[in-house]
Amino acid sequence: MDARTFFKYDKKTFDREKIDIFNQLNNSRDHSKDHSQTSKELMINTLKQEFSIPGEKIIILEKQKELEMQIEIERKKKEKERELKETERREVERKIKREIREIEKEKKMKEKEEQEREEKEQLYNYLLEKISNLNIIYDEIKIIDIENKLSGEIKMSYQTILNKNLITLIEEMILNADINARIRGDYLIFIKKDLIIKPEQQTFQHIKDILILRGGDWKIENKQSVFSYKVKVKNNSEFVLTNIQILLTSIPSGLISQSDKYVIDVLNPNSFESPTFKFSANESCV
């Protein structure tokens, strides 16, 4: 290494006299071995001390670079944490939106079901009024003539909304004691004597904390048409109900009931029981 090499490290603090001495030491071959070696070592140590600044700068630069790298790592870490929090926030927002959509969907479904129930009830009551009024004019009437008296819109409505034909609806009205009549062949025959008085009730009703639902359908059992009439009783109260008696007070003419009474001994809170009454047609009932 010559003086020019040292000169590159620090031009401002460079001492030209030390360079000359350094060159003289390198070029001198006439000195004694001991004296030359001692002077050389002394000068080299002196020069090392004088030119130690570039090394310190390198160390500082390395530390600065290391610090910058650490800062960059911390920055990326914080950025990653922000991204993670943002992702979690968006996921929470999406979850809330999904829950809101589900609630709105369920609400619309309930509104639709309630609307359909009201439409069915209104249509049933409309048909019941039409058929009941015929009792004033006729003793008996062909079912096809009843159907012809109804508008095409009403015919389409009970076929689509109630999903039943007119005969099935009339049978249901008879079984519910909504009309006092019976079916014989193609005719609906109104019974004007010994009228069956139907107690006032609805398709479903609340009696304090008791919910009562009823309905039925025709089924084939042992090659015979049997009407299964089911009554659902639910206890919505906070107390245990006992000795609940279900009694059928009105049975349509032409039908034979296998049983007209059912007793529920115990009905716990928020529980229900659904007894079934079965009716079969006698020989005079078609």
CSV table of C-alpha atoms in Angstrom, one decimal:
chain,number,residue,atom,x,y,z
A,1,MET,CA,0.0,0.0,0.0
A,2,ASP,CA,1.5,3.4,-1.0
A,3,ALA,CA,0.6,7.0,-0.1
A,4,ARG,CA,-1.9,7.3,-2.9
A,5,THR,CA,-4.0,4.5,-1.4
A,6,PHE,CA,-4.3,6.3,1.9
A,7,PHE,CA,-5.0,9.5,0.1
A,8,LYS,CA,-8.2,8.1,-1.3
A,9,TYR,CA,-9.7,7.6,2.2
A,10,ASP,CA,-9.5,11.1,3.6
A,11,LYS,CA,-8.1,14.0,1.5
A,12,LYS,CA,-9.0,16.7,4.0
A,13,THR,CA,-7.1,15.3,6.9
A,14,PHE,CA,-4.2,13.9,4.9
A,15,ASP,CA,-0.8,14.8,6.2
A,16,ARG,CA,1.7,15.1,3.3
A,17,GLU,CA,4.7,15.1,5.5
A,18,LYS,CA,3.7,11.6,6.8
A,19,ILE,CA,3.4,10.5,3.2
A,20,ASP,CA,6.9,11.6,2.5
A,21,ILE,CA,8.1,9.8,5.6
A,22,PHE,CA,6.2,6.7,4.7
A,23,ASN,CA,7.7,6.8,1.2
A,24,GLN,CA,11.2,7.3,2.6
A,25,LEU,CA,10.8,4.3,4.9
A,26,ASN,CA,9.6,2.2,2.0
A,27,ASN,CA,12.4,3.3,-0.3
A,28,SER,CA,15.2,3.3,2.3
A,29,ARG,CA,17.5,0.3,2.1
A,30,ASP,CA,20.7,1.7,3.7
A,31,HIS,CA,19.4,1.8,7.3
A,32,SER,CA,20.4,-0.8,9.7
A,33,LYS,CA,18.0,-3.6,10.1
A,34,ASP,CA,17.1,-2.9,13.7
A,35,HIS,CA,16.8,0.8,13.4
A,36,SER,CA,14.8,0.5,10.1
A,37,GLN,CA,12.4,-2.0,11.6
A,38,THR,CA,11.7,0.0,14.7
A,39,SER,CA,11.1,3.3,12.9
A,40,LYS,CA,8.9,1.5,10.4
A,41,GLU,CA,6.7,0.0,13.0
A,42,LEU,CA,6.4,3.3,14.8
A,43,MET,CA,5.4,5.1,11.7
A,44,ILE,CA,3.0,2.5,10.6
A,45,ASN,CA,1.3,2.6,14.0
A,46,THR,CA,1.2,6.4,13.8
A,47,LEU,CA,-0.3,6.2,10.3
A,48,LYS,CA,-2.9,3.6,11.4
A,49,GLN,CA,-4.0,6.0,14.1
A,50,GLU,CA,-4.1,8.9,11.7
A,51,PHE,CA,-6.1,7.0,9.1
A,52,SER,CA,-8.5,5.2,11.4
A,53,ILE,CA,-11.4,7.6,10.5
A,54,PRO,CA,-12.4,5.8,7.3
A,55,GLY,CA,-12.9,2.6,9.2
A,56,GLU,CA,-15.1,4.3,11.8
A,57,LYS,CA,-17.1,5.8,9.0
A,58,ILE,CA,-17.6,2.3,7.5
A,59,ILE,CA,-18.7,1.0,10.9
A,60,ILE,CA,-21.2,3.9,11.2
A,61,LEU,CA,-22.5,3.3,7.7
A,62,GLU,CA,-23.0,-0.3,8.5
A,63,LYS,CA,-24.8,0.5,11.7
A,64,GLN,CA,-26.9,3.0,9.9
A,65,LYS,CA,-27.7,0.5,7.2
A,66,GLU,CA,-28.6,-2.1,9.8
A,67,LEU,CA,-30.8,0.5,11.6
A,68,GLU,CA,-32.5,1.4,8.3
A,69,MET,CA,-33.1,-2.3,7.6
A,70,GLN,CA,-34.6,-2.7,11.1
A,71,ILE,CA,-36.8,0.4,10.5
A,72,GLU,CA,-37.9,-1.1,7.2
A,73,ILE,CA,-38.7,-4.4,8.9
A,74,GLU,CA,-40.8,-2.6,11.5
A,75,ARG,CA,-42.5,-0.6,8.8
A,76,LYS,CA,-43.5,-3.7,6.9
A,77,LYS,CA,-44.6,-5.4,10.1
A,78,LYS,CA,-46.9,-2.5,11.0
A,79,GLU,CA,-48.1,-2.4,7.4
A,80,LYS,CA,-48.9,-6.1,7.6
A,81,GLU,CA,-50.7,-5.6,10.9
A,82,ARG,CA,-52.8,-2.8,9.3
A,83,GLU,CA,-53.6,-5.0,6.4
A,84,LEU,CA,-54.6,-7.8,8.7
A,85,LYS,CA,-56.8,-5.4,10.8
A,86,GLU,CA,-58.4,-4.1,7.6
A,87,THR,CA,-59.0,-7.6,6.4
A,88,GLU,CA,-60.6,-8.5,9.8
A,89,ARG,CA,-62.7,-5.3,9.6
A,90,ARG,CA,-63.9,-6.1,6.1
A,91,GLU,CA,-64.7,-9.7,7.2
A,92,VAL,CA,-66.8,-8.4,10.1
A,93,GLU,CA,-68.6,-6.0,7.8
A,94,ARG,CA,-69.3,-8.8,5.4
A,95,LYS,CA,-70.6,-11.0,8.3
A,96,ILE,CA,-72.9,-8.2,9.5
A,97,LYS,CA,-74.2,-7.7,6.0
A,98,ARG,CA,-74.9,-11.4,5.6
A,99,GLU,CA,-76.7,-11.5,8.9
A,100,ILE,CA,-78.8,-8.4,7.9
A,101,ARG,CA,-79.6,-10.1,4.6
A,102,GLU,CA,-80.6,-13.3,6.4
A,103,ILE,CA,-82.8,-11.3,8.8
A,104,GLU,CA,-84.4,-9.4,5.9
A,105,LYS,CA,-84.9,-12.7,4.0
A,106,GLU,CA,-86.5,-14.3,7.0
A,107,LYS,CA,-88.7,-11.3,7.5
A,108,LYS,CA,-89.9,-11.3,3.9
A,109,MET,CA,-90.6,-15.0,4.1
A,110,LYS,CA,-92.7,-14.5,7.2
A,111,GLU,CA,-94.5,-11.6,5.6
A,112,LYS,CA,-95.1,-13.7,2.5
A,113,GLU,CA,-96.4,-16.7,4.6
A,114,GLU,CA,-98.7,-14.3,6.5
A,115,GLN,CA,-99.9,-12.8,3.2
A,116,GLU,CA,-100.6,-16.2,1.8
A,117,ARG,CA,-102.4,-17.3,4.9
A,118,GLU,CA,-104.6,-14.2,4.8
A,119,GLU,CA,-105.3,-14.8,1.1
A,120,LYS,CA,-106.3,-18.4,1.8
A,121,GLU,CA,-108.6,-17.4,4.7
A,122,GLN,CA,-110.2,-14.6,2.6
A,123,LEU,CA,-110.8,-16.9,-0.3
A,124,TYR,CA,-112.2,-19.7,1.9
A,125,ASN,CA,-114.6,-17.3,3.7
A,126,TYR,CA,-115.7,-15.9,0.3
A,127,LEU,CA,-116.6,-19.4,-1.0
A,128,LEU,CA,-118.2,-20.3,2.3
A,129,GLU,CA,-120.5,-17.2,2.1
A,130,LYS,CA,-121.4,-18.0,-1.6
A,131,ILE,CA,-122.3,-21.6,-0.8
A,132,SER,CA,-124.1,-20.8,2.5
A,133,ASN,CA,-126.3,-18.3,0.7
A,134,LEU,CA,-127.4,-21.1,-1.7
A,135,ASN,CA,-129.1,-22.7,1.3
A,136,ILE,CA,-131.7,-20.0,1.2
A,137,ILE,CA,-132.7,-20.7,-2.4
A,138,TYR,CA,-132.1,-24.4,-2.8
A,139,ASP,CA,-132.7,-27.6,-0.9
A,140,GLU,CA,-130.1,-29.3,-3.1
A,141,ILE,CA,-128.0,-28.3,-6.0
A,142,LYS,CA,-125.5,-29.9,-8.3
A,143,ILE,CA,-121.9,-29.2,-7.4
A,144,ILE,CA,-121.2,-28.5,-11.1
A,145,ASP,CA,-123.9,-25.8,-11.0
A,146,ILE,CA,-122.2,-24.2,-7.9
A,147,GLU,CA,-119.0,-24.1,-9.8
A,148,ASN,CA,-120.6,-22.5,-12.9
A,149,LYS,CA,-121.9,-19.7,-10.6
A,150,LEU,CA,-118.3,-18.8,-9.7
A,151,SER,CA,-116.2,-16.5,-11.8
A,152,GLY,CA,-113.2,-17.9,-13.7
A,153,GLU,CA,-110.9,-15.8,-11.5
A,154,ILE,CA,-112.3,-17.5,-8.3
A,155,LYS,CA,-112.0,-20.9,-9.9
A,156,MET,CA,-108.4,-20.3,-10.7
A,157,SER,CA,-107.8,-18.8,-7.2
A,158,TYR,CA,-108.9,-21.8,-5.2
A,159,GLN,CA,-107.1,-24.2,-7.5
A,160,THR,CA,-103.8,-22.3,-7.3
A,161,ILE,CA,-104.0,-20.6,-3.8
A,162,LEU,CA,-105.8,-23.3,-1.9
A,163,ASN,CA,-104.5,-26.1,-4.2
A,164,LYS,CA,-107.9,-27.8,-3.9
A,165,ASN,CA,-110.9,-28.5,-6.1
A,166,LEU,CA,-114.5,-27.4,-5.2
A,167,ILE,CA,-115.6,-30.8,-3.9
A,168,THR,CA,-112.7,-31.0,-1.5
A,169,LEU,CA,-113.5,-27.5,-0.3
A,170,ILE,CA,-117.1,-28.4,0.3
A,171,GLU,CA,-116.1,-31.5,2.2
A,172,GLU,CA,-113.8,-29.4,4.4
A,173,MET,CA,-116.7,-27.0,5.0
A,174,ILE,CA,-119.0,-29.8,6.0
A,175,LEU,CA,-116.4,-31.4,8.3
A,176,ASN,CA,-115.6,-28.1,9.9
A,177,ALA,CA,-119.4,-27.6,10.4
A,178,ASP,CA,-119.2,-24.3,8.5
A,179,ILE,CA,-122.2,-25.5,6.4
A,180,ASN,CA,-125.0,-27.8,7.4
A,181,ALA,CA,-125.1,-30.1,4.4
A,182,ARG,CA,-124.0,-33.4,2.9
A,183,ILE,CA,-122.9,-34.7,-0.5
A,184,ARG,CA,-125.0,-37.2,-2.3
A,185,GLY,CA,-123.7,-38.2,-5.7
A,186,ASP,CA,-123.3,-35.1,-7.8
A,187,TYR,CA,-125.5,-33.0,-5.4
A,188,LEU,CA,-124.9,-30.9,-2.4
A,189,ILE,CA,-128.0,-31.4,-0.1
A,190,PHE,CA,-128.7,-28.8,2.5
A,191,ILE,CA,-130.0,-30.0,5.9
A,192,LYS,CA,-132.7,-27.6,7.1
A,193,LYS,CA,-134.0,-29.6,10.1
A,194,ASP,CA,-132.1,-30.3,13.2
A,195,LEU,CA,-129.4,-27.8,12.2
A,196,ILE,CA,-126.0,-28.4,13.7
A,197,ILE,CA,-125.0,-25.4,15.7
A,198,LYS,CA,-121.4,-24.6,15.3
A,199,PRO,CA,-119.6,-22.9,18.2
A,200,GLU,CA,-117.8,-19.7,17.2
A,201,GLN,CA,-114.1,-20.5,16.5
A,202,GLN,CA,-111.4,-19.7,14.1
A,203,THR,CA,-108.9,-21.7,12.1
A,204,PHE,CA,-106.5,-20.9,14.9
A,205,GLN,CA,-107.1,-19.1,18.2
A,206,HIS,CA,-105.4,-18.0,21.3
A,207,ILE,CA,-107.2,-18.8,24.6
A,208,LYS,CA,-105.0,-16.9,27.1
A,209,ASP,CA,-101.7,-18.8,26.9
A,210,ILE,CA,-103.0,-21.8,24.9
A,211,LEU,CA,-102.6,-22.0,21.1
A,212,ILE,CA,-105.1,-24.2,19.3
A,213,LEU,CA,-104.7,-25.3,15.6
A,214,ARG,CA,-106.9,-27.6,13.7
A,215,GLY,CA,-107.2,-29.2,10.3
A,216,GLY,CA,-107.5,-32.5,8.4
A,217,ASP,CA,-107.3,-34.4,5.2
A,218,TRP,CA,-108.8,-37.5,3.6
A,219,LYS,CA,-106.7,-40.7,3.5
A,220,ILE,CA,-107.3,-44.3,2.4
A,221,GLU,CA,-107.2,-46.8,5.2
A,222,ASN,CA,-108.1,-50.5,4.7
A,223,LYS,CA,-109.6,-49.6,1.3
A,224,GLN,CA,-111.9,-47.0,2.9
A,225,SER,CA,-111.9,-43.2,2.8
A,226,VAL,CA,-111.1,-41.9,6.3
A,227,PHE,CA,-110.9,-38.2,7.3
A,228,SER,CA,-108.2,-37.6,9.8
A,229,TYR,CA,-109.0,-34.5,11.9
A,230,LYS,CA,-106.0,-33.2,13.9
A,231,VAL,CA,-106.2,-30.7,16.8
A,232,LYS,CA,-102.9,-29.2,18.0
A,233,VAL,CA,-102.8,-27.8,21.5
A,234,LYS,CA,-99.7,-25.8,22.6
A,235,ASN,CA,-99.0,-24.5,26.1
A,236,ASN,CA,-97.3,-21.1,25.7
A,237,SER,CA,-97.6,-20.3,29.4
A,238,GLU,CA,-95.1,-20.7,32.2
A,239,PHE,CA,-97.2,-23.1,34.1
A,240,VAL,CA,-98.1,-26.8,33.8
A,241,LEU,CA,-101.6,-27.3,32.4
A,242,THR,CA,-103.6,-30.4,33.5
A,243,ASN,CA,-106.8,-32.1,32.5
A,244,ILE,CA,-107.3,-30.5,29.1
A,245,GLN,CA,-110.4,-32.0,27.4
A,246,ILE,CA,-110.9,-31.7,23.7
A,247,LEU,CA,-114.6,-32.5,22.8
A,248,LEU,CA,-116.0,-32.5,19.3
A,249,THR,CA,-119.5,-30.8,19.6
A,250,SER,CA,-120.4,-30.8,15.9
A,251,ILE,CA,-120.0,-33.8,13.6
A,252,PRO,CA,-121.2,-33.6,10.0
A,253,SER,CA,-124.1,-35.8,9.0
A,254,GLY,CA,-123.1,-38.9,7.1
A,255,LEU,CA,-119.8,-39.4,9.0
A,256,ILE,CA,-119.1,-41.8,11.8
A,257,SER,CA,-116.6,-40.7,14.4
A,258,GLN,CA,-114.4,-43.3,16.0
A,259,SER,CA,-114.0,-41.0,19.0
A,260,ASP,CA,-115.3,-37.5,19.9
A,261,LYS,CA,-113.3,-36.8,23.0
A,262,TYR,CA,-109.7,-36.6,24.0
A,263,VAL,CA,-108.1,-35.8,27.3
A,264,ILE,CA,-104.6,-34.4,27.8
A,265,ASP,CA,-103.6,-35.1,31.4
A,266,VAL,CA,-100.5,-32.9,31.6
A,267,LEU,CA,-99.1,-30.3,29.2
A,268,ASN,CA,-95.8,-28.8,30.2
A,269,PRO,CA,-94.7,-25.2,29.4
A,270,ASN,CA,-93.7,-24.6,25.7
A,271,SER,CA,-94.9,-28.1,24.8
A,272,PHE,CA,-97.7,-29.3,22.6
A,273,GLU,CA,-99.8,-32.4,21.8
A,274,SER,CA,-101.7,-33.3,18.6
A,275,PRO,CA,-104.6,-35.7,19.0
A,276,THR,CA,-106.2,-37.0,15.9
A,277,PHE,CA,-109.9,-37.8,15.4
A,278,LYS,CA,-110.9,-40.1,12.5
A,279,PHE,CA,-114.1,-40.1,10.6
A,280,SER,CA,-115.4,-42.7,8.2
A,281,ALA,CA,-118.4,-42.3,5.9
A,282,ASN,CA,-121.6,-44.4,6.5
A,283,GLU,CA,-123.4,-46.2,3.7
A,284,SER,CA,-125.6,-43.2,2.9
A,285,CYS,CA,-122.7,-40.8,2.5
A,286,VAL,CA,-120.9,-40.8,-0.8
